[in-house]
PDB file of C-alpha atoms in Angstrom:
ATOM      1  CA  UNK O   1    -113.309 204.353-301.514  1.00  0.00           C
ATOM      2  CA  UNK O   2    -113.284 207.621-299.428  1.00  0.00           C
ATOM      3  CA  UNK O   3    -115.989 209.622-301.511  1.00  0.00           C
ATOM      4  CA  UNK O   4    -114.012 211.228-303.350  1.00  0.00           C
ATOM      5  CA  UNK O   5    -113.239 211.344-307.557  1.00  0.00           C
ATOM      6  CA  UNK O   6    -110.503 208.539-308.171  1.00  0.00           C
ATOM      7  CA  UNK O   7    -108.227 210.255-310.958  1.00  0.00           C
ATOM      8  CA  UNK O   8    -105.592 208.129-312.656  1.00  0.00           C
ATOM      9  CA  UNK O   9    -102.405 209.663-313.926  1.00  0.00           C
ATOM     10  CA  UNK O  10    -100.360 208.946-317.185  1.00  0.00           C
ATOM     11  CA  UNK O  11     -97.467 210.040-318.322  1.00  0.00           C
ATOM     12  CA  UNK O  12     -96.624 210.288-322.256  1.00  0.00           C
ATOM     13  CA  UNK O  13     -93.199 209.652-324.286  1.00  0.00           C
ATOM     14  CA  UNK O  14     -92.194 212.035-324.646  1.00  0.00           C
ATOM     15  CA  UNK O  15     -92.899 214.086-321.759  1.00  0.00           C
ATOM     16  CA  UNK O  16     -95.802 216.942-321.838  1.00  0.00           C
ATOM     17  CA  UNK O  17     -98.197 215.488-324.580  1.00  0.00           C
ATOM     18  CA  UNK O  18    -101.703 215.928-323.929  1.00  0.00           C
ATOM     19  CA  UNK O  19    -103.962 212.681-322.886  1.00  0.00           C
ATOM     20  CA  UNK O  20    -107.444 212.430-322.521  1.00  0.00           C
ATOM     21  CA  UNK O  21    -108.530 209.810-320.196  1.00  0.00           C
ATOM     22  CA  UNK O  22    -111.749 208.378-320.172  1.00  0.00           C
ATOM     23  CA  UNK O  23    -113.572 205.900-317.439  1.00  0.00           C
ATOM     24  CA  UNK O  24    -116.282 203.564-319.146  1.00  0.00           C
ATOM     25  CA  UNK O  25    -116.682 206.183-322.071  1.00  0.00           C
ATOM     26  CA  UNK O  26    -117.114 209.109-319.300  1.00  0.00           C
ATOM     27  CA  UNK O  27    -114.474 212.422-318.953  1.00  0.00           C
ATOM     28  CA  UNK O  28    -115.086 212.559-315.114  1.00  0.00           C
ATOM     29  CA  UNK O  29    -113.409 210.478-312.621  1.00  0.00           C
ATOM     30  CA  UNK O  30    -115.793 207.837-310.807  1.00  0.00           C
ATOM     31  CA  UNK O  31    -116.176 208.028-306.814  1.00  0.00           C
ATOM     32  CA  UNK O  32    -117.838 204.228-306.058  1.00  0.00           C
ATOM     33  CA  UNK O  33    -116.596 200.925-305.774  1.00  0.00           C
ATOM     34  CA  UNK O  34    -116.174 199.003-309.017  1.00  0.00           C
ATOM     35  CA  UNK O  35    -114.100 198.126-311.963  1.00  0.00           C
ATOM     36  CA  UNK O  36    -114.161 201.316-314.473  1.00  0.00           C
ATOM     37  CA  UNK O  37    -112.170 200.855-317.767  1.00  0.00           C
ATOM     38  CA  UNK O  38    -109.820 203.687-318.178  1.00  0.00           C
ATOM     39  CA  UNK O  39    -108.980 204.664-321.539  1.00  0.00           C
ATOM     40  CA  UNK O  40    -105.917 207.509-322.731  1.00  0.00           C
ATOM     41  CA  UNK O  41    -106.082 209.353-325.927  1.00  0.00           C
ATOM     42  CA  UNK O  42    -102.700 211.274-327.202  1.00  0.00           C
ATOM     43  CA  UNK O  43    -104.500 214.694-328.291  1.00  0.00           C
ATOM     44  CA  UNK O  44    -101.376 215.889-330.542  1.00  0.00           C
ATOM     45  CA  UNK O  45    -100.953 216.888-333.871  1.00  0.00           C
ATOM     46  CA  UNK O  46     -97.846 215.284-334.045  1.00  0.00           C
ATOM     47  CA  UNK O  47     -98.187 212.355-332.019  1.00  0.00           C
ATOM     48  CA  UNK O  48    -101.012 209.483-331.663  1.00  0.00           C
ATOM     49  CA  UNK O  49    -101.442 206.773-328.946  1.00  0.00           C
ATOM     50  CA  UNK O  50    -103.625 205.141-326.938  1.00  0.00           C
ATOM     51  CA  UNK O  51    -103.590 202.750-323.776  1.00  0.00           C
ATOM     52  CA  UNK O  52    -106.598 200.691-322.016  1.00  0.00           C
ATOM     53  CA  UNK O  53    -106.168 199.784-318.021  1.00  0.00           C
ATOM     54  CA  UNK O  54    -108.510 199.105-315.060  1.00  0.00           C
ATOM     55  CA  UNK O  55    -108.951 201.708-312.376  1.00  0.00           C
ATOM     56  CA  UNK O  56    -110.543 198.936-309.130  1.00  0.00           C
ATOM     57  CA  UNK O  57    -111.885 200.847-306.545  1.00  0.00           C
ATOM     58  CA  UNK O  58    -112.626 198.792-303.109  1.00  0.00           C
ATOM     59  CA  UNK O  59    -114.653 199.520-300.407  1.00  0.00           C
ATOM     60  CA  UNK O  60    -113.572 201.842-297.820  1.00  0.00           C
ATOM     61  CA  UNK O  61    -112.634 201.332-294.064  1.00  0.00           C
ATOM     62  CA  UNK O  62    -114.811 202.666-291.286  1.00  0.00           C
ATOM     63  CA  UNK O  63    -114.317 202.671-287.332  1.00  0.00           C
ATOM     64  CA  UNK O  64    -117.011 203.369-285.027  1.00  0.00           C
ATOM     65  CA  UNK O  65    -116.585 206.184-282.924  1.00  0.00           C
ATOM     66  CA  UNK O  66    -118.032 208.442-279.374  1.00  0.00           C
ATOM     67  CA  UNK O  67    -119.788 205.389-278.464  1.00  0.00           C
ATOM     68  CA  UNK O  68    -122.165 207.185-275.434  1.00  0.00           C
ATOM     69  CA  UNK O  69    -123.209 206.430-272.783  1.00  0.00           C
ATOM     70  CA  UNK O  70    -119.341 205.368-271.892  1.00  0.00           C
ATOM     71  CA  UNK O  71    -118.142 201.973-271.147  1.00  0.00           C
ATOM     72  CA  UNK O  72    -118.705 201.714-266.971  1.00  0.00           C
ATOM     73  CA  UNK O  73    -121.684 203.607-266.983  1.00  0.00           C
ATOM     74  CA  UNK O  74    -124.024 202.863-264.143  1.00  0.00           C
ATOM     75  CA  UNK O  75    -127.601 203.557-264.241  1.00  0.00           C
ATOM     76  CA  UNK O  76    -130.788 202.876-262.066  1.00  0.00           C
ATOM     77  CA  UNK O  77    -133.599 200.719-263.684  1.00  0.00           C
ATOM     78  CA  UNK O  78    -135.635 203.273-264.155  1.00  0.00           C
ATOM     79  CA  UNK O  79    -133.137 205.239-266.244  1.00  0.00           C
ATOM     80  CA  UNK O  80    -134.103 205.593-269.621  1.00  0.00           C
ATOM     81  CA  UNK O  81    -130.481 206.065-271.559  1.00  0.00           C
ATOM     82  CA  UNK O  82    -130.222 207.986-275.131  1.00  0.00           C
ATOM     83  CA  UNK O  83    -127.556 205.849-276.704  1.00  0.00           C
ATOM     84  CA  UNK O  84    -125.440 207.439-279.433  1.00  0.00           C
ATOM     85  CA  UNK O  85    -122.490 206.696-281.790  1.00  0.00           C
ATOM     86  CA  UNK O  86    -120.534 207.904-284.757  1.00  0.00           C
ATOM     87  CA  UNK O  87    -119.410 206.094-287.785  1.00  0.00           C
ATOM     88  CA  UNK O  88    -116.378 207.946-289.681  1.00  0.00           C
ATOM     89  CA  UNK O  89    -118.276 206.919-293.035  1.00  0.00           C
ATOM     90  CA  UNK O  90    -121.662 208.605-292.331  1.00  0.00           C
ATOM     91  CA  UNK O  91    -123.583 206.168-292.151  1.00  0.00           C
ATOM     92  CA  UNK O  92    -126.123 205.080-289.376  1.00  0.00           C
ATOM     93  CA  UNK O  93    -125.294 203.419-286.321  1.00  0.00           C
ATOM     94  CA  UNK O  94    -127.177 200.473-284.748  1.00  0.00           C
ATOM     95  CA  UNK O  95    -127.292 199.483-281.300  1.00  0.00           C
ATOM     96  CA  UNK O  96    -128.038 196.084-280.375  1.00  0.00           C
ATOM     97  CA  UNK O  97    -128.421 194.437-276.911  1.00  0.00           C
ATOM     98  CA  UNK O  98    -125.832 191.156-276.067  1.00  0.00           C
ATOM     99  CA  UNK O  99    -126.261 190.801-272.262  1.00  0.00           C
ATOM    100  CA  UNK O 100    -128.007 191.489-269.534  1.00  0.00           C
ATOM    101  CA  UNK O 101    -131.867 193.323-268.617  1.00  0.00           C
ATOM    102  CA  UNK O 102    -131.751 195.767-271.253  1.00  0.00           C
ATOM    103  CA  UNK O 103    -134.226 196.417-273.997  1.00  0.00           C
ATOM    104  CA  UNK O 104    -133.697 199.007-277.417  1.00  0.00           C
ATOM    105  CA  UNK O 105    -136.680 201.071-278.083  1.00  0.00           C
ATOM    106  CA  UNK O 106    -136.880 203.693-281.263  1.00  0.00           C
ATOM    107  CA  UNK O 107    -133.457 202.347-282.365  1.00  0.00           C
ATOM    108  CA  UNK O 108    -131.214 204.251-279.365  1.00  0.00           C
ATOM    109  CA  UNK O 109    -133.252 204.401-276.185  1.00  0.00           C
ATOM    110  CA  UNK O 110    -132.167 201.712-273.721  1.00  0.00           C
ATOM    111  CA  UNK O 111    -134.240 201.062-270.997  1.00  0.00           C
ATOM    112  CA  UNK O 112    -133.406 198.358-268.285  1.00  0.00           C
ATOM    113  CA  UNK O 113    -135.658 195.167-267.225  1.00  0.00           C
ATOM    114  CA  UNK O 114    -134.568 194.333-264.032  1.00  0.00           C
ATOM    115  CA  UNK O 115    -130.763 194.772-262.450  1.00  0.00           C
ATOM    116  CA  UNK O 116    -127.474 193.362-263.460  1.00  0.00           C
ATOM    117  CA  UNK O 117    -124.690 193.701-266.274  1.00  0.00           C
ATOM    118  CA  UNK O 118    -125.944 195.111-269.649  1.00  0.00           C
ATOM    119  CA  UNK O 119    -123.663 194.943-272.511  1.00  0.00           C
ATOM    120  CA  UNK O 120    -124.616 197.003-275.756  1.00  0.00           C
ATOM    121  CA  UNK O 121    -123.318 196.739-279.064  1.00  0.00           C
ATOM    122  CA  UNK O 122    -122.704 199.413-281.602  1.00  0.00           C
ATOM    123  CA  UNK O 123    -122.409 198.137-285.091  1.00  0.00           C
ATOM    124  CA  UNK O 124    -122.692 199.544-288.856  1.00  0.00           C
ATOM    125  CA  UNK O 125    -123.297 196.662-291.703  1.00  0.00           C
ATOM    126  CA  UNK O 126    -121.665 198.938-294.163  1.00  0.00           C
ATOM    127  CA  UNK O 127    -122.971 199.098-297.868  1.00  0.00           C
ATOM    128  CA  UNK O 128    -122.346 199.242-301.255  1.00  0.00           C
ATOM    129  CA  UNK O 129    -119.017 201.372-300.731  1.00  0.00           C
ATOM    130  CA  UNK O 130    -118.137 201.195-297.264  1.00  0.00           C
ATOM    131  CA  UNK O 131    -117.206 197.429-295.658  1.00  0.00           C
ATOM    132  CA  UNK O 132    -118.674 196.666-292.666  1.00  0.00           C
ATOM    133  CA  UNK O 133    -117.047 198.699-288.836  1.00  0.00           C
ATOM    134  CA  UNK O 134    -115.802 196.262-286.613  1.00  0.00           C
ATOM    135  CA  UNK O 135    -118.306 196.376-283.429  1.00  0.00           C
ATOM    136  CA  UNK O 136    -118.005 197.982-280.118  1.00  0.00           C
ATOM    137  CA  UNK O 137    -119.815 197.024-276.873  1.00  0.00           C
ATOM    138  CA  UNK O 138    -119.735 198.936-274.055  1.00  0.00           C
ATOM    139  CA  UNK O 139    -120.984 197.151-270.423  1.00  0.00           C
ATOM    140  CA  UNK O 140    -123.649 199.358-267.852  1.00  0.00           C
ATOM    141  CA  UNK O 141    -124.538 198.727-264.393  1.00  0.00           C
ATOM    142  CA  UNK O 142    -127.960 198.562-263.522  1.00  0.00           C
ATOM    143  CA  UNK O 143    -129.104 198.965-260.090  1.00  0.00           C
ATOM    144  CA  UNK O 144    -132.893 198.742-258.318  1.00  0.00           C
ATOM    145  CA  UNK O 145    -134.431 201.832-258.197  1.00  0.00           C
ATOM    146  CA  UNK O 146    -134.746 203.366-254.737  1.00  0.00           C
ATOM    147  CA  UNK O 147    -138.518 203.308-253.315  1.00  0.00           C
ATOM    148  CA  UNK O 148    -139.641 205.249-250.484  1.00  0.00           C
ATOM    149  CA  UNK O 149    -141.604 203.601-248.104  1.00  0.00           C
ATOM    150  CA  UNK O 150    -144.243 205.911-245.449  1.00  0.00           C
ATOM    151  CA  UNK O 151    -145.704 204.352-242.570  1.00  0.00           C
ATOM    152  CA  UNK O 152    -148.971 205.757-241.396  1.00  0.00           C
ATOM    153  CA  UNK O 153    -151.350 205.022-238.733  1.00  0.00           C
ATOM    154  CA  UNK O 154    -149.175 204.829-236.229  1.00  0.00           C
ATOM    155  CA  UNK O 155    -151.106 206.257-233.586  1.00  0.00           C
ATOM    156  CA  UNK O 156    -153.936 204.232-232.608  1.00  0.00           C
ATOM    157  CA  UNK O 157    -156.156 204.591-229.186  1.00  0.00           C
ATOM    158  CA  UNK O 158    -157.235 200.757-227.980  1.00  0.00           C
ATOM    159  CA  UNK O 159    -160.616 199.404-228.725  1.00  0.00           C
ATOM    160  CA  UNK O 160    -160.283 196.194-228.197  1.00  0.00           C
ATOM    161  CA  UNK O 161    -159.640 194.842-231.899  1.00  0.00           C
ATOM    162  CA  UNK O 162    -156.996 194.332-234.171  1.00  0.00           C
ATOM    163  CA  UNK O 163    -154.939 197.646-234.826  1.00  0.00           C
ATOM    164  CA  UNK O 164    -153.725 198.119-238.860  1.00  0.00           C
ATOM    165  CA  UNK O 165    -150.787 200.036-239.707  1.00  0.00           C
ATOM    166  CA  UNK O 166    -150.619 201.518-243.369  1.00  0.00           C
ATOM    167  CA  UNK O 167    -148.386 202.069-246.147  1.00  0.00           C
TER     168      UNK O 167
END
């Protein structure tokens, strides 16, 4: 399978005659998976003939492709990452998390949990025509956030009690 019409050839004895093929009683050439039975008519005045085959079409081949972010990404927990990928059959990707403090939101946003190793996997099941991509996972770095802490207070004149500093 690759979407397009699967046409089957013949050839006639002798050479040139015209042939009409037919797939399960239809002039066009299917473009799915499945078994079609192929039929070819001689159309000659001076010649007659026929032949019956079986045109099998499998399911096509896809890879999984521009797999973003890229594997050795490094984020900050408060990142929220748009995750992305292509599959060369069209259809749509799914992104699935396999290690690590990272949750999936809406499909493709990642968002992180806490720090450490996340590893995300891009897959696509396939379907009736296409058989299933083999996976990718690509590993990110989360790291703690950076806070900024502000004394204040820090000036105090003594009364005689217990001096606060705040935050």
């Amino acid at each position: 399978y690759d979407g397009t019409a699967r046409v089957v050839g013949c050839e006639s004895v002798p050479s040139g005659l015209s042939v009409l093929l037919t797939y399960n009683g239809n002039t066009w050439a299917p473009t799915n998976v499945g078994s079609y039975t192929v039929t070819g008519v001689v159309n000659d005045v001076m010649y007659q003939g026929a032949v019956t085959g079986t045109l099998v079409v499998g399911k096509g081949s896809q890879v999984l492709t521009d797999f973003v972010p890229t594997n050795g990404s490094a984020f900050v927990t408060t990142n929220r990452v748009g995750l992305s990928a292509t599959a060369s059959s069209g259809l749509q990707v799914l992104f699935s998390t396999n290690l690590g403090p990272g949750a999936i939101s809406d499909g493709t946003n990642l968002t992180f949990t806490g720090e450490g190793l996340v590893d995300i996997v891009a897959s696509q099941t396939g379907d009736v025509n296409w058989i299933e991509a083999p996976a990718l996972t690509n590993r990110f770095t989360a790291t703690k956030a950076y806070a900024t802490v502000t004394l204040t207070n820090l000036n105090q004149t003594y009364d005689g009690t217990a001096r606060v500093v705040g935050c």
